[in-house]
PDB file of C-alpha atoms and ligand atoms in Angstrom:
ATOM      1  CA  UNK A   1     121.766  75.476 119.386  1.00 93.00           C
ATOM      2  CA  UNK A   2     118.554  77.017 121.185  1.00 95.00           C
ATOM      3  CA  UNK A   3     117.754  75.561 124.551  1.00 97.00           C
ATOM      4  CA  UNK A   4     114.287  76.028 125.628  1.00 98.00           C
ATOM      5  CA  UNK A   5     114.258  75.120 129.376  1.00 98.00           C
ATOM      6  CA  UNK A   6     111.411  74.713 131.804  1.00 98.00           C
ATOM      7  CA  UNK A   7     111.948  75.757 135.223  1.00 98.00           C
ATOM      8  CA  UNK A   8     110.007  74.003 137.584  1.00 98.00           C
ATOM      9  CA  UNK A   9     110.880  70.551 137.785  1.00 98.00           C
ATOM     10  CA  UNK A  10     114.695  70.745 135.577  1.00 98.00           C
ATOM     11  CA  UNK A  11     116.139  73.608 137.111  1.00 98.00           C
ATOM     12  CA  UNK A  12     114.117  73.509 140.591  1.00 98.00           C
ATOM     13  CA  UNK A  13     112.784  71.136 143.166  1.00 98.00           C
ATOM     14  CA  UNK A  14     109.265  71.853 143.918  1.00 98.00           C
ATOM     15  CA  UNK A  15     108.930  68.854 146.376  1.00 98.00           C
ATOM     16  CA  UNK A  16     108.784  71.338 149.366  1.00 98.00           C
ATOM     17  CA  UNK A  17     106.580  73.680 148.176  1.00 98.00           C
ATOM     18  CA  UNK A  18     104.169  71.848 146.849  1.00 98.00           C
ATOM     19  CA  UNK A  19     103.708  69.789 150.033  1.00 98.00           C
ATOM     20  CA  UNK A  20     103.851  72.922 152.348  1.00 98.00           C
ATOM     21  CA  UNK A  21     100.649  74.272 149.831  1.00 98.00           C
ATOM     22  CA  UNK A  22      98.849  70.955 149.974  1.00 98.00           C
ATOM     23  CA  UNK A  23      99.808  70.855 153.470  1.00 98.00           C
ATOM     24  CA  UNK A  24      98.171  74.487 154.220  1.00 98.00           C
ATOM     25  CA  UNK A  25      95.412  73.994 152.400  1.00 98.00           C
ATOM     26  CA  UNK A  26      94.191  70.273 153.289  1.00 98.00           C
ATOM     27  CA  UNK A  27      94.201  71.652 157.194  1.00 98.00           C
ATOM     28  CA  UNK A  28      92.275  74.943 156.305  1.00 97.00           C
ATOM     29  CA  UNK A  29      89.437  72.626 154.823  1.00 97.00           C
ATOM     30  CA  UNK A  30      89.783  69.955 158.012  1.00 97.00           C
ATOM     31  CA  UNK A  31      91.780  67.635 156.457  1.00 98.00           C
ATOM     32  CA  UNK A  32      95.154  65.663 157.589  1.00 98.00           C
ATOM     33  CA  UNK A  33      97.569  66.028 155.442  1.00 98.00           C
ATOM     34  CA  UNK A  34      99.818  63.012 154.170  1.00 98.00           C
ATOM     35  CA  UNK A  35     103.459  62.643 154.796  1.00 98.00           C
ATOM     36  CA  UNK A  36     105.602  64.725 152.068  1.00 98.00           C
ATOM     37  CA  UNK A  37     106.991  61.363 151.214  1.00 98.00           C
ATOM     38  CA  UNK A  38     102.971  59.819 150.276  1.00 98.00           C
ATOM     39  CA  UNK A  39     101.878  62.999 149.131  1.00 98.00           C
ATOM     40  CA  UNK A  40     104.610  63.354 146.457  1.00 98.00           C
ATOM     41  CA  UNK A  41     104.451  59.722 145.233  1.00 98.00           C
ATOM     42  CA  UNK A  42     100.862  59.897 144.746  1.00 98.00           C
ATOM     43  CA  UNK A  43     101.162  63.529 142.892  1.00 97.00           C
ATOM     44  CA  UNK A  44     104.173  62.318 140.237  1.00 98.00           C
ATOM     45  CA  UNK A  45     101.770  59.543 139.577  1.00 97.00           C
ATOM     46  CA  UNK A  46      99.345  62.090 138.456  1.00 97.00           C
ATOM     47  CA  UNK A  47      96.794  60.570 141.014  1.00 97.00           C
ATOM     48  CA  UNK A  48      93.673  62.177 140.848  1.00 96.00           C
ATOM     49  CA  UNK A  49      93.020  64.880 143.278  1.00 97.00           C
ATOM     50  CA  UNK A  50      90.335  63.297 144.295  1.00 96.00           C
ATOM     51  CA  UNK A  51      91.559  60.536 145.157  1.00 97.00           C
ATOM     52  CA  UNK A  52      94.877  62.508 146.686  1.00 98.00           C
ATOM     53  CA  UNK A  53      91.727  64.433 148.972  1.00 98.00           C
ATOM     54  CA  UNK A  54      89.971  61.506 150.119  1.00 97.00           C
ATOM     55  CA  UNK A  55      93.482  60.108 150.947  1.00 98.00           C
ATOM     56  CA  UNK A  56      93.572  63.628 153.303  1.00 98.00           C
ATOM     57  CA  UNK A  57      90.504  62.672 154.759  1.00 98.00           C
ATOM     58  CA  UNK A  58      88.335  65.225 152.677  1.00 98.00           C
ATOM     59  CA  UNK A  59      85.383  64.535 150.757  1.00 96.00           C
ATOM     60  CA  UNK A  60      85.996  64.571 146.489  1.00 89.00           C
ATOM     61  CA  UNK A  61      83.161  67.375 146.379  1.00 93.00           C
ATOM     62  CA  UNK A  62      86.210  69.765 147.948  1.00 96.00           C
ATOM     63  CA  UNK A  63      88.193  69.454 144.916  1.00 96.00           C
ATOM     64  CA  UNK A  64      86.976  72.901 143.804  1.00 96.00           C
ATOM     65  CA  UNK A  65      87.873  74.797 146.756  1.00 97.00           C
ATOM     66  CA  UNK A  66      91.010  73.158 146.860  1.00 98.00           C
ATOM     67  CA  UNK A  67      92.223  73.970 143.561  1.00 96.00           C
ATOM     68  CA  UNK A  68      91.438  77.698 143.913  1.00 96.00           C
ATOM     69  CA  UNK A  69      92.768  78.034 147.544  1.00 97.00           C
ATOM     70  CA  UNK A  70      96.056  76.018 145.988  1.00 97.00           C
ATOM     71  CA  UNK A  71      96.167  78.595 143.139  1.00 95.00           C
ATOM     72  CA  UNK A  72      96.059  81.365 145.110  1.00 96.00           C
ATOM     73  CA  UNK A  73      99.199  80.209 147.346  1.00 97.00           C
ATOM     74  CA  UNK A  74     101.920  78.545 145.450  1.00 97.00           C
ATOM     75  CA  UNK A  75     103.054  81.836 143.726  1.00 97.00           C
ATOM     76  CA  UNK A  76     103.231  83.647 146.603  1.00 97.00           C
ATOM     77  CA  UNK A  77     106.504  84.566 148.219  1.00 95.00           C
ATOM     78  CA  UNK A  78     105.842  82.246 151.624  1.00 96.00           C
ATOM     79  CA  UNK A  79     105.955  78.954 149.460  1.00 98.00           C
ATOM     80  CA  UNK A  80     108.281  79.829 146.162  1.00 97.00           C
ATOM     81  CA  UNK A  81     110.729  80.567 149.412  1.00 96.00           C
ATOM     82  CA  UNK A  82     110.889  76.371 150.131  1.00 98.00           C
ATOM     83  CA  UNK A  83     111.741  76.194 145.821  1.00 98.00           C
ATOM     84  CA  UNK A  84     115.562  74.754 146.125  1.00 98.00           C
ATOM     85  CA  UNK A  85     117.770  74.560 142.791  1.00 98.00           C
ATOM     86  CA  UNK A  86     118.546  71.211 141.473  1.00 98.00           C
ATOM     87  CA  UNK A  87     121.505  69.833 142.401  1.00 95.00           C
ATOM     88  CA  UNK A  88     123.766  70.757 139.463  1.00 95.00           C
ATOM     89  CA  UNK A  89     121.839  72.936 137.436  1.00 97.00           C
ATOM     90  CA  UNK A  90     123.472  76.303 138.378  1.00 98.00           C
ATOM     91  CA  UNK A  91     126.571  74.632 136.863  1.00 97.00           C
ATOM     92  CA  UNK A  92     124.692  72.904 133.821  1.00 97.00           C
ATOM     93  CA  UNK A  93     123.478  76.406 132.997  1.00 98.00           C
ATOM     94  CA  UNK A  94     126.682  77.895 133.399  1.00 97.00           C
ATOM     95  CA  UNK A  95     127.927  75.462 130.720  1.00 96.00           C
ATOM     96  CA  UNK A  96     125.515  75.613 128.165  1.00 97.00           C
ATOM     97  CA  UNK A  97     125.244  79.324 128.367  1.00 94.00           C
ATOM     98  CA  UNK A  98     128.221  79.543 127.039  1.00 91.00           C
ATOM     99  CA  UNK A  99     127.699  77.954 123.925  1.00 94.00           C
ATOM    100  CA  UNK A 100     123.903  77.955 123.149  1.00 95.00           C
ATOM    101  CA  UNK A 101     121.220  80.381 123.455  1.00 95.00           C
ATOM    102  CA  UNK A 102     118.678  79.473 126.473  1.00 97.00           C
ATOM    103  CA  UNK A 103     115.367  80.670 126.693  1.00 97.00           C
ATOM    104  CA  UNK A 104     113.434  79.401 130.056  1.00 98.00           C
ATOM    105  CA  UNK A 105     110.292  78.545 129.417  1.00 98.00           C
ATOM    106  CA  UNK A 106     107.226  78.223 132.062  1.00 98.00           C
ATOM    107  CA  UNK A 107     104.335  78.603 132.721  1.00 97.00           C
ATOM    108  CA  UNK A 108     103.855  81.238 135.747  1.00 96.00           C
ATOM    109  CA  UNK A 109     100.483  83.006 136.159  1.00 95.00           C
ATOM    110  CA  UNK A 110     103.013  86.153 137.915  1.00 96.00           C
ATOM    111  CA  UNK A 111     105.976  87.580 135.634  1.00 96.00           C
ATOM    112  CA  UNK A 112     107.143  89.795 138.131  1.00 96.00           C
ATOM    113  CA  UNK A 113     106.997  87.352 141.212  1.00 97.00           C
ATOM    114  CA  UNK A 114     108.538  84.970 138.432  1.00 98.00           C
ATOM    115  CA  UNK A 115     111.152  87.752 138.051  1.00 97.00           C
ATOM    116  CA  UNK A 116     112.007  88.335 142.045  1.00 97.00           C
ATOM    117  CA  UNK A 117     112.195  84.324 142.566  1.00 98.00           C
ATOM    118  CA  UNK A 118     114.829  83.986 139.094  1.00 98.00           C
ATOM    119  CA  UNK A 119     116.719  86.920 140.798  1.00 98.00           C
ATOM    120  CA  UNK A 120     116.976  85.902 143.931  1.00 97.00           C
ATOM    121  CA  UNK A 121     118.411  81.881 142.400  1.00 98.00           C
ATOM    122  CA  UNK A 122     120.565  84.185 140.269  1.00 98.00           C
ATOM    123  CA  UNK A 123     119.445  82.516 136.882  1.00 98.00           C
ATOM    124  CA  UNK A 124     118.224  85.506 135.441  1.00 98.00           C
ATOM    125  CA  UNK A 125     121.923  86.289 133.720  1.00 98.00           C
ATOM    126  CA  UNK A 126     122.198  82.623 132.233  1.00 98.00           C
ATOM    127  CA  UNK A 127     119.153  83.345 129.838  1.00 98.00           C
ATOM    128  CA  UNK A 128     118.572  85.202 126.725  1.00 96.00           C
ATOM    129  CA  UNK A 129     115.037  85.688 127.445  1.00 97.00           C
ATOM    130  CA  UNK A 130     112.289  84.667 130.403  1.00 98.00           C
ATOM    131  CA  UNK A 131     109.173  82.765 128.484  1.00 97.00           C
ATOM    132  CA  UNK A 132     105.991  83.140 130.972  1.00 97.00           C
ATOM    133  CA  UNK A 133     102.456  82.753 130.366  1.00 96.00           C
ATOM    134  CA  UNK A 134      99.672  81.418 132.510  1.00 93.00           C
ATOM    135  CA  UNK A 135      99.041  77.531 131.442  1.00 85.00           C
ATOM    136  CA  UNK A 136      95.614  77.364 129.832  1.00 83.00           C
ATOM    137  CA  UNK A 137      93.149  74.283 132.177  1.00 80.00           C
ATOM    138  CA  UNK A 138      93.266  72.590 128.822  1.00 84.00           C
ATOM    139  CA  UNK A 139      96.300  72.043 126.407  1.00 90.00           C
ATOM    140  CA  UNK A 140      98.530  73.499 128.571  1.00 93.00           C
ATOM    141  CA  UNK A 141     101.158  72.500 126.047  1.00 96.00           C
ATOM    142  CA  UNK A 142      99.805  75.296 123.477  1.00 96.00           C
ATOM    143  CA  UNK A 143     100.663  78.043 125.660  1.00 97.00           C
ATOM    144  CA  UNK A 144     104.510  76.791 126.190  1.00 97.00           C
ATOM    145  CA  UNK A 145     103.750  76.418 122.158  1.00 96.00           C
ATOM    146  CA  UNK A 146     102.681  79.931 121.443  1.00 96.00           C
ATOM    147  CA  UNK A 147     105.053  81.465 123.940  1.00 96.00           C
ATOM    148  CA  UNK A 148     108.320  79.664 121.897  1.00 96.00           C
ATOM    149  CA  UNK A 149     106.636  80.660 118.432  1.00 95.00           C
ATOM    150  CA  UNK A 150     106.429  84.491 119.647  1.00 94.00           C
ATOM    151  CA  UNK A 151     110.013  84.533 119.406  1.00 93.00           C
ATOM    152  CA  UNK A 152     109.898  83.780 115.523  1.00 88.00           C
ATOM    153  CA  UNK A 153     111.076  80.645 113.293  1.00 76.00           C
ATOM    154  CA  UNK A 154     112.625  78.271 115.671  1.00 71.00           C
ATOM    155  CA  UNK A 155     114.448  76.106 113.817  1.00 62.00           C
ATOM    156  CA  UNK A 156     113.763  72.666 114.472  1.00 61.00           C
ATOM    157  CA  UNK A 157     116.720  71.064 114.004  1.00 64.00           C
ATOM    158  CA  UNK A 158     118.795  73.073 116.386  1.00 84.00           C
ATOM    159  CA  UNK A 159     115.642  73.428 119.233  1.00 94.00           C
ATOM    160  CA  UNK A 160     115.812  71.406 122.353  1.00 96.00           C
ATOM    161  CA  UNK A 161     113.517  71.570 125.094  1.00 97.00           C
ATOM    162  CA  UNK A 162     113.833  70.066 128.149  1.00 98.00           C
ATOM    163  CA  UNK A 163     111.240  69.561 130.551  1.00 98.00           C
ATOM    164  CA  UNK A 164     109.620  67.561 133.497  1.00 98.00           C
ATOM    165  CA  UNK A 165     106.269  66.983 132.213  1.00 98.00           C
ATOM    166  CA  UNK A 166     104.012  65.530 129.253  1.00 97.00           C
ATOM    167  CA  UNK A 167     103.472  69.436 128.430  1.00 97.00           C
ATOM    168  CA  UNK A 168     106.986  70.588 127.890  1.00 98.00           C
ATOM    169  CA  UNK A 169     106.960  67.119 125.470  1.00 98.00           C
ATOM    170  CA  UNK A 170     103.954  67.900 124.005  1.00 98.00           C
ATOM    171  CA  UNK A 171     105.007  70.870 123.328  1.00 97.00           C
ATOM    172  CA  UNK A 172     108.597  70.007 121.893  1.00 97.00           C
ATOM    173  CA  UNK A 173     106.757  67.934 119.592  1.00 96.00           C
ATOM    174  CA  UNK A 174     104.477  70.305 117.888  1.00 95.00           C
ATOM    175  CA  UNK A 175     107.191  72.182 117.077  1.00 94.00           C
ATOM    176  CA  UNK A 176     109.574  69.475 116.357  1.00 94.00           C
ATOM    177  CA  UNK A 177     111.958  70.063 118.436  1.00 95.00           C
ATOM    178  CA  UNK A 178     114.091  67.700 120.089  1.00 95.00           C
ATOM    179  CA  UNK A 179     112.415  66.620 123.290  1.00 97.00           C
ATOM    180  CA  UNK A 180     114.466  65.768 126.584  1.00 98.00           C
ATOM    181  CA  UNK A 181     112.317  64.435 129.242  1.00 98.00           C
ATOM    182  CA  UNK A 182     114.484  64.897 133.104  1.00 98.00           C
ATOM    183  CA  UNK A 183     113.153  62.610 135.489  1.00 98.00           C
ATOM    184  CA  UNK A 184     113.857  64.416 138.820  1.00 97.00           C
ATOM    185  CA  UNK A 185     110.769  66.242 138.343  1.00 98.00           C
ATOM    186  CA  UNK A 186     106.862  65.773 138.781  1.00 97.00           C
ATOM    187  CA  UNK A 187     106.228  63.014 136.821  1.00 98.00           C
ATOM    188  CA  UNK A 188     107.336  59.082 137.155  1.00 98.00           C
ATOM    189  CA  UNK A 189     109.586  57.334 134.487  1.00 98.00           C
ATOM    190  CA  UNK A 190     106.640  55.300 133.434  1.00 98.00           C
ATOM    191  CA  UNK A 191     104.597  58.776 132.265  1.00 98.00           C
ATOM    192  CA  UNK A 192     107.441  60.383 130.369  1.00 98.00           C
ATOM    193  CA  UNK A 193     108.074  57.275 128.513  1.00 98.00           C
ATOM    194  CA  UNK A 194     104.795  56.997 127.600  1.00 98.00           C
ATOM    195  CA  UNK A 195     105.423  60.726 125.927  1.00 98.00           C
ATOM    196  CA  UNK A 196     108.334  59.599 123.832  1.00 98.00           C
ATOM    197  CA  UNK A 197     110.411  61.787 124.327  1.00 98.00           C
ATOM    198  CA  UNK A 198     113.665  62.056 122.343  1.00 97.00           C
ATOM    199  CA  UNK A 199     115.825  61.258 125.390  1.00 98.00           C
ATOM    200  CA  UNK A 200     115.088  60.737 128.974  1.00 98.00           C
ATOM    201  CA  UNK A 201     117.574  61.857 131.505  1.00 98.00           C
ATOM    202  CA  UNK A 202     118.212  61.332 135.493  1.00 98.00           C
ATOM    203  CA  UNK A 203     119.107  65.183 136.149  1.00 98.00           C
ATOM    204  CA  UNK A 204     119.799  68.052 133.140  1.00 98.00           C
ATOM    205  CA  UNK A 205     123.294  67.782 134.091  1.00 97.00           C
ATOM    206  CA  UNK A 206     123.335  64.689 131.633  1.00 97.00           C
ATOM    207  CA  UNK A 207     122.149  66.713 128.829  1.00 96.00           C
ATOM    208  CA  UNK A 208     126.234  67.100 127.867  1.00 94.00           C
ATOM    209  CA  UNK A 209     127.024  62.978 128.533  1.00 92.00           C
ATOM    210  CA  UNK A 210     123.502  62.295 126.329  1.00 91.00           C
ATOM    211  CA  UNK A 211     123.134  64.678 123.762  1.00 89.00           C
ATOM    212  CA  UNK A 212     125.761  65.130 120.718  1.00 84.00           C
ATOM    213  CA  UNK A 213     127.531  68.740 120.354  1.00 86.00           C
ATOM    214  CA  UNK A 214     126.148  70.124 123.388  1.00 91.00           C
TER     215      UNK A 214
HETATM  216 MG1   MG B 301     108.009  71.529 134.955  1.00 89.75          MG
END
C-alpha cells in the first residue's frame, strides 16, 4: 500500500511552537498572550483569530499584521526547534516502512528548512519521497491534491492518507483515497467527524490495530 502522511500534527506536536509564535507575536503588537493551555483549545476549535486576538487583548483590525508577522516566524529555526515527535510515531514509521511505500506530505512554504528539521528528527530515511508545497489561502486541500497527483496514478484503492486536519481529508477524498483522520493534532474530534473521514484514530500508532493488512 501507499501511505501518504502529513507531518505536522500525525508525526509532530506543534503545541509548543505554535504558542511560542503566538506568544512572540501577540507581545510585539502589545498584547498578553493566553496560557498555552487557552490558546491551544481555542486554536483546535478553529476559533477565529479574531476572536483568539481580542481574547489577547488586541483589537480584530490587527489580524493582518498578525498573520504576516506569524508567517514570517514559524518556519524559522528558533520555533521548528520547540516541534517534538509524537509519542510513537518514530516506531509507527519504522513499521510501516517496512511494508508500504510512504510519501510525507505537507504543506511547508521552505523545502530546505523542511529538509534540515526532517534530518535533524531522523525521518528523512523512513520515506520514499518528501511532498512540499506552500498551502494556497484558499483550498489548501488542492495543493496536498496536486502535490500527490505529481507523482502519477495513485491508485485509489491501495492510497491512505493520514492527516490532522479537514485539508489532508479533503484532500484524501478528491482522490479517493482512504482517509484516516488522527486526533492528537490541531483540530477537535467534533471537526474531523464532521469531515468523514474513513477512520478516526487517537495517535497513528493505531493505524495497525484499525486498519486491515497494514
Ligand atoms: Mg497537519
Amino acid at each position: 500500500m501507499t501511505f501518504f502522511i502529513d507531518l505536522d500534527g500525525p508525526l509532530l506536536d506543534v503545541s509548543d511552537k505554535y504558542h511560542r509564535v503566538y506568544k512572540a507575536v501577540v507581545e510585539e503588537l502589545g498584547g498578553v498572550a493566553l496560557p498555552k493551555e487557552t490558546y491551544w483549545k481555542l486554536k483546535r476549535q478553529k476559533t477565529d483569530l479574531a476572536v483568539i486576538l481580542e481574547h489577547s487583548g488586541l483589537p480584530s483590525s490587527t489580524g493582518a499584521v498578525y498573520k504576516t508577522a506569524r508567517l514570517e516566524r514559524i518556519e524559522t529555526p528558533q520555533f521548528l526547534h520547540y516541534d517534538r515527535l509524537q509519542p510513537g510515531a518514530v516506531k509507527t514509521l519504522s513499521k510501516l516502512c517496512g511494508k508500504h511505500d510512504l510519501f510525507l506530505v505537507t504543506l511547508r512554504a521552505f523545502a530546505k528548512v523542511l529538509g534540515h528539521e526532517l534530518e535533524r528528527l531522523r525521518l528523512t530515511p523512513f520515506f520514499r519521497e518528501i511532498l512540499s508545497a506552500p498551502g494556497a489561502p484558499q483550498k489548501r486541500h488542492m495543493t496536498k491534491v496536486a502535490l500527490i497527483r505529481s507523482l502519477g496514478d495513485v491508485s485509489s484503492d491501495e492510497g491512505i492518507i493520514v492527516g490532522d486536519t479537514e485539508t489532508d481529508i479533503a484532500a484524501g477524498k478528491e482522490l479517493s483515497l482512504t482517509t484516516v483522520a488522527v486526533l492528537d493534532g490541531i483540530r477537535t474530534r467534533q471537526i474531523l467527524e464532521g469531515c468523514r473521514p474513513d477512520y478516526m484514530l487517537e495517535t497513528i500508532a493505531d493505524l495497525f490495530r484499525h486498519l486491515p493488512d497494514v
